[in-house]
Amino acid sequence: MKRLLIAASMLAGLMLTIAVFSAQSRADVRFDERATIEFPQAVKLVNVVLKGEYLVIHDDARMAKGEDCTYVYDAKGKLIVSFHCTPIERRKADQFRVVTRRLEATGLPEVIEIQFAGSTEAHQVP
C-alpha cells in the first residue's frame, strides 16, 4: 500500500511538471509570418518605392500591442519600411499574395494588401 501511494505521488508530480513546462513553452513562442518576394518592376509601399527582392515579416504580438507589425527588409537585411496593418478576413491563400492598385499621379502600382500562404487573414496597408 505504501509503495502504491509513493508511486501515485511520483506520477502526479511528473504530470504536473510536464503540464507546467508545456504551458511555459507555448507562452514563449512568438507567432510571425514571413515570405520573400521579388518585385521586378517598381511598386510603392507606404512611403517607399521597392524594386528587387525583399523579406516581409508580420508579427502578431506587436500588432496586438498596437505597434508596427509588418516589416520589409531588403536582400542585405536592412529594414526598408515598417507599418501597423489592418487585419481583414479573406479566403485561405495558397501562396503569398500581394494586392496593388495603380496610382493616377505616378502610374506606379501601390501595395494595398498582403496575405501570407496558408493564412485566412490579410493585412491591409495604411
Tab-separated table of N, CA and C in Angstrom:
chain	number	residue	atom	x	y	z
A	1	MET	N	0.826	-1.197	0.000
A	1	MET	CA	0.000	0.000	0.000
A	1	MET	C	0.866	1.255	0.000
A	2	LYS	N	1.945	1.199	0.817
A	2	LYS	CA	2.838	2.340	0.916
A	2	LYS	C	3.507	2.607	-0.434
A	3	ARG	N	3.910	1.534	-1.118
A	3	ARG	CA	4.543	1.682	-2.436
A	3	ARG	C	3.586	2.280	-3.457
A	4	LEU	N	2.339	1.877	-3.403
A	4	LEU	CA	1.326	2.404	-4.326
A	4	LEU	C	1.122	3.894	-4.106
A	5	LEU	N	1.093	4.332	-2.873
A	5	LEU	CA	0.943	5.754	-2.548
A	5	LEU	C	2.144	6.561	-3.039
A	6	ILE	N	3.344	6.014	-2.861
A	6	ILE	CA	4.559	6.701	-3.325
A	6	ILE	C	4.575	6.786	-4.854
A	7	ALA	N	4.219	5.697	-5.523
A	7	ALA	CA	4.193	5.674	-6.990
A	7	ALA	C	3.165	6.661	-7.528
A	8	ALA	N	1.996	6.709	-6.924
A	8	ALA	CA	0.950	7.634	-7.365
A	8	ALA	C	1.382	9.084	-7.158
A	9	SER	N	2.041	9.368	-6.055
A	9	SER	CA	2.539	10.727	-5.780
A	9	SER	C	3.595	11.144	-6.796
A	10	MET	N	4.492	10.200	-7.119
A	10	MET	CA	5.535	10.500	-8.107
A	10	MET	C	4.921	10.736	-9.490
A	11	LEU	N	3.932	9.934	-9.863
A	11	LEU	CA	3.273	10.098	-11.147
A	11	LEU	C	2.538	11.436	-11.221
A	12	ALA	N	1.863	11.813	-10.145
A	12	ALA	CA	1.161	13.103	-10.121
A	12	ALA	C	2.153	14.260	-10.224
A	13	GLY	N	3.277	14.153	-9.531
A	13	GLY	CA	4.302	15.192	-9.612
A	13	GLY	C	4.883	15.310	-11.009
A	14	LEU	N	5.128	14.174	-11.658
A	14	LEU	CA	5.647	14.172	-13.025
A	14	LEU	C	4.651	14.812	-13.994
A	15	MET	N	3.381	14.474	-13.851
A	15	MET	CA	2.358	15.047	-14.730
A	15	MET	C	2.246	16.561	-14.538
A	16	LEU	N	2.330	17.014	-13.294
A	16	LEU	CA	2.268	18.446	-13.003
A	16	LEU	C	3.473	19.166	-13.608
A	17	THR	N	4.648	18.585	-13.503
A	17	THR	CA	5.865	19.179	-14.075
A	17	THR	C	5.752	19.291	-15.593
A	18	ILE	N	5.285	18.238	-16.233
A	18	ILE	CA	5.115	18.261	-17.693
A	18	ILE	C	4.117	19.330	-18.095
A	19	ALA	N	3.009	19.445	-17.381
A	19	ALA	CA	1.987	20.451	-17.707
A	19	ALA	C	2.538	21.859	-17.579
A	20	VAL	N	3.333	22.124	-16.543
A	20	VAL	CA	3.905	23.458	-16.335
A	20	VAL	C	4.869	23.807	-17.457
A	21	PHE	N	5.776	22.884	-17.803
A	21	PHE	CA	6.739	23.153	-18.874
A	21	PHE	C	6.059	23.295	-20.227
A	22	SER	N	5.003	22.522	-20.452
A	22	SER	CA	4.267	22.615	-21.711
A	22	SER	C	3.598	23.973	-21.845
A	23	ALA	N	2.960	24.450	-20.800
A	23	ALA	CA	2.305	25.760	-20.833
A	23	ALA	C	3.322	26.876	-21.006
A	24	GLN	N	4.479	26.751	-20.343
A	24	GLN	CA	5.512	27.779	-20.446
A	24	GLN	C	6.087	27.825	-21.854
A	25	SER	N	6.308	26.689	-22.485
A	25	SER	CA	6.884	26.694	-23.833
A	25	SER	C	5.912	27.284	-24.843
A	26	ARG	N	4.608	27.063	-24.677
A	26	ARG	CA	3.626	27.666	-25.587
A	26	ARG	C	3.587	29.180	-25.410
A	27	ALA	N	3.762	29.667	-24.202
A	27	ALA	CA	3.724	31.102	-23.943
A	27	ALA	C	4.946	31.802	-24.525
A	28	ASP	N	6.075	31.101	-24.631
A	28	ASP	CA	7.303	31.698	-25.139
A	28	ASP	C	7.353	31.772	-26.665
A	29	VAL	N	6.473	31.044	-27.348
A	29	VAL	CA	6.504	31.003	-28.809
A	29	VAL	C	5.935	32.301	-29.373
A	30	ARG	N	6.701	32.929	-30.268
A	30	ARG	CA	6.212	34.123	-30.964
A	30	ARG	C	5.645	33.672	-32.292
A	31	PHE	N	4.499	34.194	-32.646
A	31	PHE	CA	3.901	33.837	-33.917
A	31	PHE	C	4.168	34.949	-34.912
A	32	ASP	N	4.902	34.625	-35.938
A	32	ASP	CA	5.077	35.586	-37.010
A	32	ASP	C	5.034	34.851	-38.339
A	33	GLU	N	4.715	35.604	-39.365
A	33	GLU	CA	4.649	35.072	-40.721
A	33	GLU	C	5.728	35.773	-41.523
A	34	ARG	N	6.302	35.053	-42.457
A	34	ARG	CA	7.341	35.658	-43.289
A	34	ARG	C	7.286	35.082	-44.686
A	35	ALA	N	7.699	35.920	-45.632
A	35	ALA	CA	7.755	35.497	-47.033
A	35	ALA	C	8.773	36.363	-47.758
A	36	THR	N	9.370	35.784	-48.780
A	36	THR	CA	10.281	36.519	-49.644
A	36	THR	C	9.557	36.781	-50.947
A	37	ILE	N	9.694	37.993	-51.443
A	37	ILE	CA	9.034	38.358	-52.697
A	37	ILE	C	9.988	39.177	-53.547
A	38	GLU	N	9.847	39.040	-54.844
A	38	GLU	CA	10.631	39.863	-55.768
A	38	GLU	C	9.675	40.729	-56.579
A	39	PHE	N	9.964	42.012	-56.584
A	39	PHE	CA	9.221	42.966	-57.405
A	39	PHE	C	10.090	43.289	-58.616
A	40	PRO	N	9.791	42.733	-59.796
A	40	PRO	CA	10.619	43.000	-60.981
A	40	PRO	C	10.469	44.441	-61.474
A	41	GLN	N	9.289	45.019	-61.243
A	41	GLN	CA	9.062	46.427	-61.557
A	41	GLN	C	8.850	47.185	-60.248
A	42	ALA	N	9.064	48.465	-60.288
A	42	ALA	CA	8.918	49.299	-59.096
A	42	ALA	C	7.465	49.318	-58.611
A	43	VAL	N	7.298	49.224	-57.286
A	43	VAL	CA	5.996	49.358	-56.642
A	43	VAL	C	6.156	50.272	-55.436
A	44	LYS	N	5.079	50.935	-55.082
A	44	LYS	CA	5.104	51.814	-53.915
A	44	LYS	C	4.495	51.069	-52.734
A	45	LEU	N	5.156	51.153	-51.577
A	45	LEU	CA	4.638	50.590	-50.336
A	45	LEU	C	4.804	51.647	-49.263
A	46	VAL	N	3.704	52.132	-48.752
A	46	VAL	CA	3.643	53.228	-47.782
A	46	VAL	C	4.340	54.438	-48.398
A	47	ASN	N	5.565	54.749	-47.979
A	47	ASN	CA	6.236	55.949	-48.494
A	47	ASN	C	7.540	55.621	-49.217
A	48	VAL	N	7.728	54.357	-49.626
A	48	VAL	CA	8.956	53.967	-50.319
A	48	VAL	C	8.619	53.253	-51.628
A	49	VAL	N	9.566	53.278	-52.532
A	49	VAL	CA	9.433	52.549	-53.792
A	49	VAL	C	10.341	51.334	-53.712
A	50	LEU	N	9.769	50.163	-53.995
A	50	LEU	CA	10.503	48.905	-53.914
A	50	LEU	C	10.728	48.342	-55.313
A	51	LYS	N	11.904	47.783	-55.521
A	51	LYS	CA	12.207	47.044	-56.740
A	51	LYS	C	13.310	46.068	-56.389
A	52	GLY	N	13.078	44.785	-56.645
A	52	GLY	CA	14.050	43.762	-56.293
A	52	GLY	C	13.451	42.773	-55.309
A	53	GLU	N	14.315	42.079	-54.563
A	53	GLU	CA	13.884	41.037	-53.638
A	53	GLU	C	13.808	41.571	-52.212
A	54	TYR	N	12.744	41.178	-51.502
A	54	TYR	CA	12.505	41.666	-50.144
A	54	TYR	C	11.970	40.550	-49.263
A	55	LEU	N	12.239	40.662	-47.965
A	55	LEU	CA	11.682	39.773	-46.952
A	55	LEU	C	10.596	40.551	-46.229
A	56	VAL	N	9.388	39.972	-46.165
A	56	VAL	CA	8.254	40.605	-45.492
A	56	VAL	C	7.933	39.763	-44.264
A	57	ILE	N	7.867	40.419	-43.107
A	57	ILE	CA	7.576	39.733	-41.838
A	57	ILE	C	6.397	40.414	-41.163
A	58	HIS	N	5.468	39.599	-40.663
A	58	HIS	CA	4.351	40.127	-39.877
A	58	HIS	C	4.426	39.520	-38.480
A	59	ASP	N	4.330	40.358	-37.447
A	59	ASP	CA	4.457	39.946	-36.055
A	59	ASP	C	3.124	40.200	-35.333
A	60	ASP	N	2.407	39.117	-35.014
A	60	ASP	CA	1.109	39.233	-34.338
A	60	ASP	C	1.204	39.850	-32.948
A	61	ALA	N	2.276	39.558	-32.226
A	61	ALA	CA	2.425	40.099	-30.868
A	61	ALA	C	2.524	41.621	-30.895
A	62	ARG	N	3.265	42.147	-31.852
A	62	ARG	CA	3.380	43.605	-31.966
A	62	ARG	C	2.069	44.229	-32.431
A	63	MET	N	1.355	43.533	-33.319
A	63	MET	CA	0.065	44.044	-33.780
A	63	MET	C	-0.892	44.164	-32.598
A	64	ALA	N	-0.883	43.164	-31.710
A	64	ALA	CA	-1.758	43.184	-30.541
A	64	ALA	C	-1.451	44.356	-29.617
A	65	LYS	N	-0.200	44.812	-29.623
A	65	LYS	CA	0.201	45.956	-28.796
A	65	LYS	C	-0.056	47.290	-29.496
A	66	GLY	N	-0.506	47.256	-30.754
A	66	GLY	CA	-0.749	48.488	-31.499
A	66	GLY	C	0.503	49.072	-32.127
A	67	GLU	N	1.581	48.297	-32.158
A	67	GLU	CA	2.846	48.759	-32.729
A	67	GLU	C	2.915	48.407	-34.216
A	68	ASP	N	3.965	48.930	-34.887
A	68	ASP	CA	4.224	48.484	-36.248
A	68	ASP	C	4.375	46.971	-36.201
A	69	CYS	N	3.694	46.272	-37.111
A	69	CYS	CA	3.701	44.812	-37.063
A	69	CYS	C	4.165	44.179	-38.373
A	70	THR	N	4.276	44.965	-39.417
A	70	THR	CA	4.725	44.444	-40.708
A	70	THR	C	6.031	45.141	-41.061
A	71	TYR	N	7.042	44.329	-41.375
A	71	TYR	CA	8.388	44.830	-41.638
A	71	TYR	C	8.855	44.317	-42.990
A	72	VAL	N	9.511	45.185	-43.745
A	72	VAL	CA	10.049	44.809	-45.051
A	72	VAL	C	11.552	45.080	-45.043
A	73	TYR	N	12.337	44.023	-45.329
A	73	TYR	CA	13.794	44.098	-45.342
A	73	TYR	C	14.305	43.843	-46.756
A	74	ASP	N	15.393	44.523	-47.123
A	74	ASP	CA	15.993	44.267	-48.435
A	74	ASP	C	16.848	43.005	-48.374
A	75	ALA	N	17.470	42.641	-49.499
A	75	ALA	CA	18.253	41.408	-49.594
A	75	ALA	C	19.454	41.400	-48.650
A	76	LYS	N	19.915	42.573	-48.226
A	76	LYS	CA	21.053	42.662	-47.305
A	76	LYS	C	20.619	42.627	-45.839
A	77	GLY	N	19.308	42.583	-45.598
A	77	GLY	CA	18.801	42.547	-44.231
A	77	GLY	C	18.532	43.906	-43.627
A	78	LYS	N	18.592	44.966	-44.431
A	78	LYS	CA	18.334	46.326	-43.944
A	78	LYS	C	16.823	46.583	-43.941
A	79	LEU	N	16.331	47.125	-42.817
A	79	LEU	CA	14.913	47.469	-42.726
A	79	LEU	C	14.610	48.604	-43.692
A	80	ILE	N	13.649	48.392	-44.550
A	80	ILE	CA	13.260	49.400	-45.540
A	80	ILE	C	12.043	50.184	-45.065
A	81	VAL	N	11.023	49.480	-44.576
A	81	VAL	CA	9.806	50.146	-44.119
A	81	VAL	C	9.089	49.233	-43.128
A	82	SER	N	8.374	49.857	-42.182
A	82	SER	CA	7.508	49.111	-41.274
A	82	SER	C	6.222	49.907	-41.102
A	83	PHE	N	5.151	49.189	-40.786
A	83	PHE	CA	3.868	49.862	-40.607
A	83	PHE	C	2.942	48.982	-39.776
A	84	HIS	N	1.892	49.602	-39.237
A	84	HIS	CA	0.856	48.886	-38.498
A	84	HIS	C	-0.273	48.595	-39.482
A	85	CYS	N	-0.519	47.317	-39.725
A	85	CYS	CA	-1.532	46.932	-40.711
A	85	CYS	C	-2.921	46.863	-40.088
A	86	THR	N	-3.904	46.678	-40.950
A	86	THR	CA	-5.271	46.425	-40.527
A	86	THR	C	-5.634	45.019	-40.984
A	87	PRO	N	-5.886	44.085	-40.043
A	87	PRO	CA	-6.217	42.717	-40.444
A	87	PRO	C	-7.619	42.632	-41.042
A	88	ILE	N	-7.762	41.762	-42.036
A	88	ILE	CA	-9.055	41.545	-42.672
A	88	ILE	C	-9.145	40.079	-43.092
A	89	GLU	N	-10.318	39.475	-42.894
A	89	GLU	CA	-10.508	38.062	-43.247
A	89	GLU	C	-10.658	37.906	-44.759
A	90	ARG	N	-9.976	36.909	-45.286
A	90	ARG	CA	-10.026	36.563	-46.707
A	90	ARG	C	-10.089	35.042	-46.828
A	91	ARG	N	-10.258	34.557	-48.035
A	91	ARG	CA	-10.135	33.126	-48.283
A	91	ARG	C	-8.692	32.715	-48.010
A	92	LYS	N	-8.498	31.471	-47.651
A	92	LYS	CA	-7.157	30.956	-47.384
A	92	LYS	C	-6.300	31.088	-48.639
A	93	ALA	N	-5.112	31.650	-48.478
A	93	ALA	CA	-4.204	31.868	-49.603
A	93	ALA	C	-3.312	30.644	-49.800
A	94	ASP	N	-3.182	30.201	-51.039
A	94	ASP	CA	-2.303	29.076	-51.355
A	94	ASP	C	-0.843	29.503	-51.381
A	95	GLN	N	-0.615	30.775	-51.689
A	95	GLN	CA	0.745	31.310	-51.755
A	95	GLN	C	0.720	32.759	-51.277
A	96	PHE	N	1.906	33.326	-51.064
A	96	PHE	CA	1.986	34.717	-50.634
A	96	PHE	C	1.319	35.588	-51.694
A	97	ARG	N	0.458	36.493	-51.254
A	97	ARG	CA	-0.355	37.280	-52.179
A	97	ARG	C	-0.170	38.767	-51.905
A	98	VAL	N	0.011	39.546	-52.961
A	98	VAL	CA	0.141	40.998	-52.863
A	98	VAL	C	-0.914	41.621	-53.762
A	99	VAL	N	-1.704	42.522	-53.193
A	99	VAL	CA	-2.730	43.230	-53.962
A	99	VAL	C	-2.253	44.663	-54.165
A	100	THR	N	-2.330	45.139	-55.416
A	100	THR	CA	-1.898	46.506	-55.731
A	100	THR	C	-3.009	47.253	-56.443
A	101	ARG	N	-2.841	48.561	-56.483
A	101	ARG	CA	-3.703	49.415	-57.313
A	101	ARG	C	-2.782	50.427	-57.988
A	102	ARG	N	-3.161	50.865	-59.150
A	102	ARG	CA	-2.335	51.803	-59.910
A	102	ARG	C	-2.605	53.221	-59.423
A	103	LEU	N	-1.527	53.951	-59.133
A	103	LEU	CA	-1.637	55.348	-58.712
A	103	LEU	C	-1.804	56.229	-59.937
A	104	GLU	N	-2.759	57.095	-59.894
A	104	GLU	CA	-3.016	58.010	-61.019
A	104	GLU	C	-1.855	58.962	-61.258
A	105	ALA	N	-1.333	59.530	-60.189
A	105	ALA	CA	-0.313	60.577	-60.317
A	105	ALA	C	0.997	60.055	-60.905
A	106	THR	N	1.449	58.892	-60.451
A	106	THR	CA	2.759	58.390	-60.877
A	106	THR	C	2.679	57.216	-61.842
A	107	GLY	N	1.539	56.550	-61.874
A	107	GLY	CA	1.407	55.361	-62.703
A	107	GLY	C	2.000	54.118	-62.067
A	108	LEU	N	2.604	54.271	-60.880
A	108	LEU	CA	3.186	53.132	-60.172
A	108	LEU	C	2.091	52.292	-59.512
A	109	PRO	N	2.283	50.980	-59.461
A	109	PRO	CA	1.377	50.182	-58.640
A	109	PRO	C	1.693	50.425	-57.159
A	110	GLU	N	0.660	50.498	-56.343
A	110	GLU	CA	0.826	50.704	-54.899
A	110	GLU	C	0.297	49.474	-54.175
A	111	VAL	N	1.101	48.918	-53.260
A	111	VAL	CA	0.678	47.761	-52.477
A	111	VAL	C	-0.364	48.222	-51.471
A	112	ILE	N	-1.547	47.565	-51.499
A	112	ILE	CA	-2.610	47.933	-50.562
A	112	ILE	C	-2.951	46.799	-49.598
A	113	GLU	N	-2.454	45.577	-49.912
A	113	GLU	CA	-2.779	44.445	-49.054
A	113	GLU	C	-1.797	43.302	-49.314
A	114	ILE	N	-1.453	42.585	-48.237
A	114	ILE	CA	-0.631	41.385	-48.372
A	114	ILE	C	-1.298	40.253	-47.601
A	115	GLN	N	-1.030	39.024	-48.032
A	115	GLN	CA	-1.555	37.855	-47.343
A	115	GLN	C	-0.537	36.725	-47.472
A	116	PHE	N	-0.243	36.085	-46.362
A	116	PHE	CA	0.756	35.026	-46.342
A	116	PHE	C	0.136	33.686	-46.710
A	117	ALA	N	0.925	32.818	-47.305
A	117	ALA	CA	0.473	31.483	-47.707
A	117	ALA	C	-0.074	30.726	-46.503
A	118	GLY	N	-1.215	30.081	-46.704
A	118	GLY	CA	-1.816	29.278	-45.655
A	118	GLY	C	-2.657	30.054	-44.664
A	119	SER	N	-2.734	31.372	-44.820
A	119	SER	CA	-3.449	32.217	-43.864
A	119	SER	C	-4.804	32.648	-44.421
A	120	THR	N	-5.769	32.853	-43.525
A	120	THR	CA	-7.060	33.411	-43.913
A	120	THR	C	-7.143	34.889	-43.526
A	121	GLU	N	-6.058	35.433	-43.003
A	121	GLU	CA	-6.018	36.843	-42.602
A	121	GLU	C	-5.092	37.607	-43.546
A	122	ALA	N	-5.652	38.631	-44.170
A	122	ALA	CA	-4.836	39.524	-44.998
A	122	ALA	C	-4.495	40.744	-44.158
A	123	HIS	N	-3.494	41.505	-44.618
A	123	HIS	CA	-3.012	42.668	-43.878
A	123	HIS	C	-3.075	43.870	-44.792
A	124	GLN	N	-3.990	44.782	-44.507
A	124	GLN	CA	-4.139	45.982	-45.325
A	124	GLN	C	-3.094	47.019	-44.916
A	125	VAL	N	-2.545	47.657	-45.933
A	125	VAL	CA	-1.525	48.688	-45.739
A	125	VAL	C	-2.238	50.018	-45.477
A	126	PRO	N	-1.759	50.791	-44.482
A	126	PRO	CA	-2.429	52.073	-44.192
A	126	PRO	C	-2.248	53.084	-45.304
